[in-house]
Short mmCIF file of C-alpha atoms in Angstrom, two decimals:
data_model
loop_
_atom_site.label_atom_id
_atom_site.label_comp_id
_atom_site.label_asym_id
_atom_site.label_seq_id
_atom_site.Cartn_x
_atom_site.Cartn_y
_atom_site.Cartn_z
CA UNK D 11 -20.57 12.62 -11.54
CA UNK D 12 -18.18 11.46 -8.75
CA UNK D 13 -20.17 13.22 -5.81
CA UNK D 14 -23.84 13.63 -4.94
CA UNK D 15 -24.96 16.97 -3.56
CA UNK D 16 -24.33 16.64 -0.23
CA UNK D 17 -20.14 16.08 -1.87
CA UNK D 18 -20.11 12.77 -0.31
CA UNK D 19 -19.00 10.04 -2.78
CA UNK D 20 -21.49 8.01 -4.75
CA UNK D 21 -21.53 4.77 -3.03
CA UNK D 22 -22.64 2.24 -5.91
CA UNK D 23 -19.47 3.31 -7.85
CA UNK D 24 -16.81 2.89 -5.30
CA UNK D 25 -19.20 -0.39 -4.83
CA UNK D 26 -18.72 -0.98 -8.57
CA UNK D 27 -15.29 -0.82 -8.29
CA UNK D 28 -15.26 -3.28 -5.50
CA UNK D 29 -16.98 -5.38 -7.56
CA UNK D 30 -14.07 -4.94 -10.43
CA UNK D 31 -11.01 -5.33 -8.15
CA UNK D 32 -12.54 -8.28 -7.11
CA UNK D 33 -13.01 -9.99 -10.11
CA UNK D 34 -9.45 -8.71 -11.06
CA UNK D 35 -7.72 -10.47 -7.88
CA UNK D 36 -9.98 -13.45 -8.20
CA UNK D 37 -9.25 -13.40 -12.10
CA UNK D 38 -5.56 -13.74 -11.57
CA UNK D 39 -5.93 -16.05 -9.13
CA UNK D 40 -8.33 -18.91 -9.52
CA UNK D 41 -7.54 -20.90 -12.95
CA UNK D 42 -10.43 -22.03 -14.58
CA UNK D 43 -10.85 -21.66 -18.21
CA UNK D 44 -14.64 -20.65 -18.82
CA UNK D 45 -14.62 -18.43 -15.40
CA UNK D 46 -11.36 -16.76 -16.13
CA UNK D 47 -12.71 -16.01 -19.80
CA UNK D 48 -15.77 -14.63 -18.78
CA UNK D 49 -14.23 -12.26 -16.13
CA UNK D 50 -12.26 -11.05 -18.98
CA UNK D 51 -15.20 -9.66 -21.22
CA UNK D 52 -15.40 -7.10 -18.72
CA UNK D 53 -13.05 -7.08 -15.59
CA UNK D 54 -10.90 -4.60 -17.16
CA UNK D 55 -13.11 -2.26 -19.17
CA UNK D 56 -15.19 -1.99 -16.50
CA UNK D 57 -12.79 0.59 -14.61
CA UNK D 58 -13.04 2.58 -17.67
CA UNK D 59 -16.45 3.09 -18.06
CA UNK D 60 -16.51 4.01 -14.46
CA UNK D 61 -13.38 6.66 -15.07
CA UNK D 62 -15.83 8.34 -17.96
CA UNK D 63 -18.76 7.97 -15.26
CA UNK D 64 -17.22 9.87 -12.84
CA UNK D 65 -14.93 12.96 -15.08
CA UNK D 66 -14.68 16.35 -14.95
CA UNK D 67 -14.04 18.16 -17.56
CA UNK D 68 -10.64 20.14 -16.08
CA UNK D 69 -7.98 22.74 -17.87
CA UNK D 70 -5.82 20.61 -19.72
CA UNK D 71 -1.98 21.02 -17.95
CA UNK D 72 -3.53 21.12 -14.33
CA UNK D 73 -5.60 17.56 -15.65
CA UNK D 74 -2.38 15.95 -16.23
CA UNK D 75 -0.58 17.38 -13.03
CA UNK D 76 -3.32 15.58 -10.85
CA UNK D 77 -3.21 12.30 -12.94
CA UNK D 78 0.00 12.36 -12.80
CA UNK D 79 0.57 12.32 -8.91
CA UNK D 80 -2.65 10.57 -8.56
CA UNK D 81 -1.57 7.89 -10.94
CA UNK D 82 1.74 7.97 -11.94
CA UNK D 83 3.73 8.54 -8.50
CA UNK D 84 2.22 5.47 -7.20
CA UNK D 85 3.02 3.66 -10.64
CA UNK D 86 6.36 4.43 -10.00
CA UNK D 87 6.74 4.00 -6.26
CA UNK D 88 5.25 0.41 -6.46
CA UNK D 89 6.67 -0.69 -9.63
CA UNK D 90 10.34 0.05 -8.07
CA UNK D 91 9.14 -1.55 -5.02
CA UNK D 92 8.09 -4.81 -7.13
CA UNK D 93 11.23 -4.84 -9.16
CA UNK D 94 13.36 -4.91 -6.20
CA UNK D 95 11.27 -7.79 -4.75
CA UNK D 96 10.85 -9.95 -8.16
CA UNK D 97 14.53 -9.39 -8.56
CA UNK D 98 15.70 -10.21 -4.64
CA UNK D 99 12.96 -12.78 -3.85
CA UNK D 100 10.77 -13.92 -6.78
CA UNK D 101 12.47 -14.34 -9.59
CA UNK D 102 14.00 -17.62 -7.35
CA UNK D 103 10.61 -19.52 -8.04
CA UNK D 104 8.97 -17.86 -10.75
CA UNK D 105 9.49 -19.48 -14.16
CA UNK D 106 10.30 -15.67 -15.61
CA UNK D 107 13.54 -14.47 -16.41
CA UNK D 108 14.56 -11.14 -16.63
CA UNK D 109 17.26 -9.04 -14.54
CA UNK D 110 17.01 -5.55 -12.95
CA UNK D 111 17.93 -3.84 -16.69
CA UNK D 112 15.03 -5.51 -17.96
CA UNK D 113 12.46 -5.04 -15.58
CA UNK D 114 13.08 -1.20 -14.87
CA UNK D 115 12.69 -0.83 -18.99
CA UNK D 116 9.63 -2.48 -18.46
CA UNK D 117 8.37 0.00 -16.15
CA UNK D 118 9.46 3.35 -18.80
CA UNK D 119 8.25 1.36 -21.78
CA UNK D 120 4.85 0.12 -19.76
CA UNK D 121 3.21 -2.10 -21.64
CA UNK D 122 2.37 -6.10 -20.88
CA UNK D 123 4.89 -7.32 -22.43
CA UNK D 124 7.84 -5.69 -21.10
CA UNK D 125 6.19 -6.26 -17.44
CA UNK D 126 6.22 -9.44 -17.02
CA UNK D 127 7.35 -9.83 -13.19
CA UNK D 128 4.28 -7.74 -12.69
CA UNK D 129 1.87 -7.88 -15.31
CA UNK D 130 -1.00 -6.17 -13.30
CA UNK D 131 0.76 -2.68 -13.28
CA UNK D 132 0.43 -1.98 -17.44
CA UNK D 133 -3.49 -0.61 -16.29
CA UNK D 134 -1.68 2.30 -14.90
CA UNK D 135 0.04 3.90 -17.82
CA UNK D 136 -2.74 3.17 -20.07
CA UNK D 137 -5.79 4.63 -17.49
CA UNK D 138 -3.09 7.77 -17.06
CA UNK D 139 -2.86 7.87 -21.00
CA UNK D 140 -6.54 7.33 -22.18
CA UNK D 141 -8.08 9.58 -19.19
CA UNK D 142 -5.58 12.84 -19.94
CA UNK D 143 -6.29 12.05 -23.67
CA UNK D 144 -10.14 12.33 -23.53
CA UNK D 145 -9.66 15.23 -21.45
CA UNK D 146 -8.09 17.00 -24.13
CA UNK D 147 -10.00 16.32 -26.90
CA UNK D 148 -13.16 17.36 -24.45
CA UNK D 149 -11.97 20.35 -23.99
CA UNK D 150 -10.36 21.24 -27.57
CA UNK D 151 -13.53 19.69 -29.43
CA UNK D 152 -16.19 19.69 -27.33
CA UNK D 153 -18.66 17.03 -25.94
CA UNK D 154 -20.23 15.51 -28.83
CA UNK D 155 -17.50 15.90 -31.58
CA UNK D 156 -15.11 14.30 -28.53
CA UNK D 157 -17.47 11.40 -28.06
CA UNK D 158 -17.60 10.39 -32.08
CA UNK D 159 -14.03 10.66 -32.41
CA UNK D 160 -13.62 8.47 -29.60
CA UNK D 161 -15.86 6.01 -30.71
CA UNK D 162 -13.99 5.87 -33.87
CA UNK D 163 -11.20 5.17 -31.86
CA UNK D 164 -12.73 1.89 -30.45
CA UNK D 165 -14.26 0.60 -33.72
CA UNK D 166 -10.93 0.70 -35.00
CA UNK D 167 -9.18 -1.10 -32.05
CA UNK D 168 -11.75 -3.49 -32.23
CA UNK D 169 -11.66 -4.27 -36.00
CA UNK D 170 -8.07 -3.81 -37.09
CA UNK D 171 -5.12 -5.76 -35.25
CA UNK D 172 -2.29 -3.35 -33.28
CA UNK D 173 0.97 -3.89 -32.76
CA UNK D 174 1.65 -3.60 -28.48
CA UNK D 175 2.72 0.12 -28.03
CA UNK D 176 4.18 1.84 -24.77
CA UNK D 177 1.59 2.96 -21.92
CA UNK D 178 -0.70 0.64 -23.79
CA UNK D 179 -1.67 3.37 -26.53
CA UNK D 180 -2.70 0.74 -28.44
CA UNK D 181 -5.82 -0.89 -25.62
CA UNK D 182 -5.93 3.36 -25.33
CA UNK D 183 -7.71 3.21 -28.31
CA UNK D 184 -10.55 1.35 -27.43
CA UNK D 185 -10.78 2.04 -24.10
CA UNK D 186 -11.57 5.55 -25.22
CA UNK D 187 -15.00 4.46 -26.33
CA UNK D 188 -15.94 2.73 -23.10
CA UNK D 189 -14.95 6.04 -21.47
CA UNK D 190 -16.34 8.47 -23.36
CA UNK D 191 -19.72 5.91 -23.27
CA UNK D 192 -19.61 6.34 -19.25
CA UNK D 193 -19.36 9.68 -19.63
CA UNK D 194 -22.24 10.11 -21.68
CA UNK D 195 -24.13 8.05 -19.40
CA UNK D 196 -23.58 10.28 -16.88
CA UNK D 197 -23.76 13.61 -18.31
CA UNK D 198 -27.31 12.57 -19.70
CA UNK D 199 -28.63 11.28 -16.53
CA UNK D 200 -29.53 8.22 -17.19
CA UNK D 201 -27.32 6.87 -14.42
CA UNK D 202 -29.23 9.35 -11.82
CA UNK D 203 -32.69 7.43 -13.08
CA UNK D 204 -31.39 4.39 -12.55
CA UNK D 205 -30.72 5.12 -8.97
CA UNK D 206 -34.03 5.43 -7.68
CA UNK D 207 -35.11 2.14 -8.70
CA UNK D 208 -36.28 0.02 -6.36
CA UNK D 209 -34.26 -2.85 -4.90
CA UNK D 210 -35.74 -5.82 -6.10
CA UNK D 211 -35.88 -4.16 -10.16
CA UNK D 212 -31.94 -3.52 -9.64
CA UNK D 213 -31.40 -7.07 -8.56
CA UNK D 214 -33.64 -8.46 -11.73
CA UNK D 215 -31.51 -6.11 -14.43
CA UNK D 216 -28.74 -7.53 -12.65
CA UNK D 217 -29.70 -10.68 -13.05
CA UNK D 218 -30.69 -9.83 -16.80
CA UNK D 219 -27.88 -8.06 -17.63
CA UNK D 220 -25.29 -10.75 -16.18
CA UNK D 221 -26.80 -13.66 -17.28
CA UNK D 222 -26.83 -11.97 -20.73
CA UNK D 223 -23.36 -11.36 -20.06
CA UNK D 224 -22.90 -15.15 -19.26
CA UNK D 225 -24.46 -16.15 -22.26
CA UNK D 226 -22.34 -13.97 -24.55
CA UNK D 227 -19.54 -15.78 -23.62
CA UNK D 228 -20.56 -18.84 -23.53
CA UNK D 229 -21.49 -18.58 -27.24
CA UNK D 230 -17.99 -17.30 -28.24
CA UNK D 231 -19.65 -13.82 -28.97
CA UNK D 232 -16.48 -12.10 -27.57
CA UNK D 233 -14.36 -10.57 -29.96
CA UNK D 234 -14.53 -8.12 -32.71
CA UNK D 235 -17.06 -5.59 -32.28
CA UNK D 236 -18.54 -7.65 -29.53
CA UNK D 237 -15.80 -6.44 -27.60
CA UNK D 238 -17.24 -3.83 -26.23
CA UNK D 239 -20.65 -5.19 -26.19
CA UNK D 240 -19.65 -7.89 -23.58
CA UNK D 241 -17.69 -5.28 -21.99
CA UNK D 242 -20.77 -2.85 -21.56
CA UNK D 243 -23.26 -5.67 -20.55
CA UNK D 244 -20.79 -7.01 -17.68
CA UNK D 245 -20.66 -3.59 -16.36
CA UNK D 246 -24.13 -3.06 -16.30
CA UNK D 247 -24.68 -5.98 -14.28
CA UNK D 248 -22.30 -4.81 -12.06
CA UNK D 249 -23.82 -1.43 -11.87
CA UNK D 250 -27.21 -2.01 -11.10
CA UNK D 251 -25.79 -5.27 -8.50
CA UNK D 252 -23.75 -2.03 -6.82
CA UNK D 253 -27.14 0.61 -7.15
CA UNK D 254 -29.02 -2.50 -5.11
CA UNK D 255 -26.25 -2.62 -2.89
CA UNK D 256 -25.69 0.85 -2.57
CA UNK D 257 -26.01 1.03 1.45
CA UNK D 258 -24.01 -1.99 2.01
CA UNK D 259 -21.20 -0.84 4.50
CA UNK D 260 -17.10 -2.13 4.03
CA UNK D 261 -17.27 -2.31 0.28
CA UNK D 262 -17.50 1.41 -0.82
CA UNK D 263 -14.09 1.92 1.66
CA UNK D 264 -12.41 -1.28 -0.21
CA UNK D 265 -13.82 -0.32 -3.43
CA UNK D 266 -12.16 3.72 -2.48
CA UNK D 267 -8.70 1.52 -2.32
CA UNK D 268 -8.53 0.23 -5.79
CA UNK D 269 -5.35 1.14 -6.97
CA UNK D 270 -3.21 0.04 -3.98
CA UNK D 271 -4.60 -3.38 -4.38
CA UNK D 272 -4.03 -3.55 -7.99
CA UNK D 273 -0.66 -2.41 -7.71
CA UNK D 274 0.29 -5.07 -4.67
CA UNK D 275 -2.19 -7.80 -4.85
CA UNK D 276 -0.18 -10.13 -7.41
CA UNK D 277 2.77 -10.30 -5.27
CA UNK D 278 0.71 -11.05 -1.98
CA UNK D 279 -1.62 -13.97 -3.60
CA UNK D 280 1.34 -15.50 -4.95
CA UNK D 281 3.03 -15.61 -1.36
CA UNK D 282 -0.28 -16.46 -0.01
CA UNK D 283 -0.60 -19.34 -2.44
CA UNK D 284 3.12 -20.65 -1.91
CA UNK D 285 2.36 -21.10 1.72
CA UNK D 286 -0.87 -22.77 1.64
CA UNK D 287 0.71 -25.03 -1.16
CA UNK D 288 3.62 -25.56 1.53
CA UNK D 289 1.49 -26.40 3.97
CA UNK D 290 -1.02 -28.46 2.17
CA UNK D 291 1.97 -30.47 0.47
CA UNK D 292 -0.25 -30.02 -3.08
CA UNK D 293 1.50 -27.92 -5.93
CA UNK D 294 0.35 -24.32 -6.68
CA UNK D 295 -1.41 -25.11 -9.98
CA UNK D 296 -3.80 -27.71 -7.96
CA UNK D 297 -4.94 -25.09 -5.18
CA UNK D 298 -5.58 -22.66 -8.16
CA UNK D 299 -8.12 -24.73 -9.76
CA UNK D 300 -9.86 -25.21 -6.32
CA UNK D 301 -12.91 -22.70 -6.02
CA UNK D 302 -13.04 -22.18 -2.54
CA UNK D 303 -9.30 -22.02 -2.07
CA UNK D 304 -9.35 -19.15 -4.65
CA UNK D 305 -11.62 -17.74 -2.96
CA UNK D 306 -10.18 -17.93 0.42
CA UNK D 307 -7.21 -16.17 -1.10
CA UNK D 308 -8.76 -13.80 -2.85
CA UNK D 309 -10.36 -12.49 0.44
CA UNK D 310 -7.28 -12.65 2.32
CA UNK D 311 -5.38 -11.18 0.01
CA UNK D 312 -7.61 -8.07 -0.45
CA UNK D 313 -7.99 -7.58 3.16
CA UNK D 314 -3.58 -7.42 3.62
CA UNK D 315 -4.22 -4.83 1.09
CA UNK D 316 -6.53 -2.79 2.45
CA UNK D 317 -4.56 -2.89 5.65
CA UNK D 318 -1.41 -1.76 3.37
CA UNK D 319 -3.52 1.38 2.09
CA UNK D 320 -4.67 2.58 5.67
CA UNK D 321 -1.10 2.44 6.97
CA UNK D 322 0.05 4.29 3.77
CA UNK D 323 -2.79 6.67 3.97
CA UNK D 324 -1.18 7.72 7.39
CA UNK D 325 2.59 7.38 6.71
CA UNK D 326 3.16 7.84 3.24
CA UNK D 327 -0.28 9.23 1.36
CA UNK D 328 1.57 10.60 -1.86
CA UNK D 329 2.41 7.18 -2.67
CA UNK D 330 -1.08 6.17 -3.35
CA UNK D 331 -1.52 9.35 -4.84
CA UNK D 332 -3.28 11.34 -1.69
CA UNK D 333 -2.42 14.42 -0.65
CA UNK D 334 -1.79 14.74 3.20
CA UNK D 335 -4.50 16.04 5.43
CA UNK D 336 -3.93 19.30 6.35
CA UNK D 337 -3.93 19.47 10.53
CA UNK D 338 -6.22 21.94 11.94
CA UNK D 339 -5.21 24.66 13.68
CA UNK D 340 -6.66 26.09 16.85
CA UNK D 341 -8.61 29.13 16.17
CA UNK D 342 -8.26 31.74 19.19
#
């Protein structure tokens, strides 16, 4: 579950998260082949696992009237913003071609392929789509009957190829079994064990689980059913990295900010990049393939958009899907 008893958030999973935005922003950024794979066996799913983790069952209409502002509004509010700045600005030195008509179809259609000057913002659609989905199945079908069909879902994804569909229905599919898997996690309480490990055991099943994780992909065991294998191993390094973590202080707060930096981090590290490139008098592609570089950026990049979030949090907090804070008023 999302909160502990005292309602305060559970820190290893905004930690976890940290650890997935990360790898996202790093993923996108640094360009080398066997890293960049790797990062893909579980970058992605990871965020699902985490959204079955931390759901509540809710009444169907108000579920999708809360994903939808908490998802949606900002999917639309930064995808317009993006359009307008791939089609003033980027579009003059990226090798993609497409004009204002094509780019705001790409945001109603939603899927990678039709969102190409921002490829980073198809999660959106398809988190929206595969969380309100599991929702309703949980609460038309109940728990267990929810969970098989859901797993169904995945084995299929994973076995049989699919055409891309809008909102990424088709990734949908599988990613239903990776949330419906955090989800059972959590309801069973395994999760809640796992936290009062000691330190120094969470650090070794880290180390297990990611070098296992490691090792899957550098056998080619990737694809197919091993999909969602790699995917679940990754995360589970992740997970009990974040539990050892867990009273680390900044990266719960930058791990809470997750969706702001997914929706505005591609346009920043490419800015980022063009002026160290300009200044370094080496080419784009070269700096990419340098680790510390990538790294550099990668930091600097997060930390603009965390800096983006807090001023949105005060100005404009429906954009990132927040609901303003109510002011207090005096009490006579």
């Amino acid at each position: 579950m999302l909160y502990n008893s005292t309602n305060d958030r559970l820190r290893w999973v905004d930690i976890l998260k940290f650890f997935g935005i990360a790898a996202v922003a790093f993923g996108h950024i640094y360009q080398q082949e066997n890293v960049l794979g790797w990062l893909y066996t579980f970058h992605v799913p990871l965020f699902f696992i985490v959204g079955g983790i931390v759901f509540r069952p809710r009444d169907i209409l108000a579920d999708i009237k809360r994903r939808a502002f908490r998802i949606l509004v900002p999917y639309a509010f930064f995808g317009l913003l993006t359009v307008l700045y791939f089609c003033l600005i980027e579009n003059r030195w990226r090798d993609i071609s497409m004009s204002l008509t094509d780019c705001l179809a790409g945001l109603v259609i939603g899927d990678m392929q039709h969102l190409e000057f921002h490829s980073h913002l198809w999660f959106l659609p398809c988190y929206f789509l595969t969380a309100v989905v599991y929702n309703i199945l949980y609460r038309l079908i109940k728990p267990i009957p929810c969970r098989i069909v859901c797993a169904a879902c995945c084995i299929a994804y994973m076995m049989f190829p699919l055409p891309s569909l809008p909102w990424g229905a088709d990734r949908a599919l599988g990613f239903l079994g990776l949330f419906a898997l955090g989800e059972l996690a959590a309801g069973t309480g395994v999760l809640h064990r796992a936290e009062r490990f000691n330190i120094p055991v969470k650090l070794s099943c880290a180390a297990v689980f990611l070098g296992i994780s490691v090792t899957l992909y550098l056998l080619h065991l990737t694809s197919g059913l091993m999909w969602a294998v790699c995917a679940v191993v990754g995360t589970l390094g992740f997970a009990a990295l974040s539990m050892a973590l867990e009273k680390a202080p900044v990266l719960p707060a930058v791990g809470r900010m997750t969706l702001v930096i997914l929706c505005i981090h591609g346009p920043i590290y490419r800015v980022l990049l063009k002026l160290v490139s300009m200044a370094a008098g080496s080419p784009t592609d070269t700096l990419r393939t340098d680790l510390l570089i990538s790294l550099a950026v990668t930091a600097v990049t997060i930390a603009i958009c965390c800096g983006i979030y807090k001023l949105l949090e005060k100005l404009l907090p429906w954009c990132i899907g927040l609901y303003p804070k109510q002011k207090e008023t005096p009490h006579n």
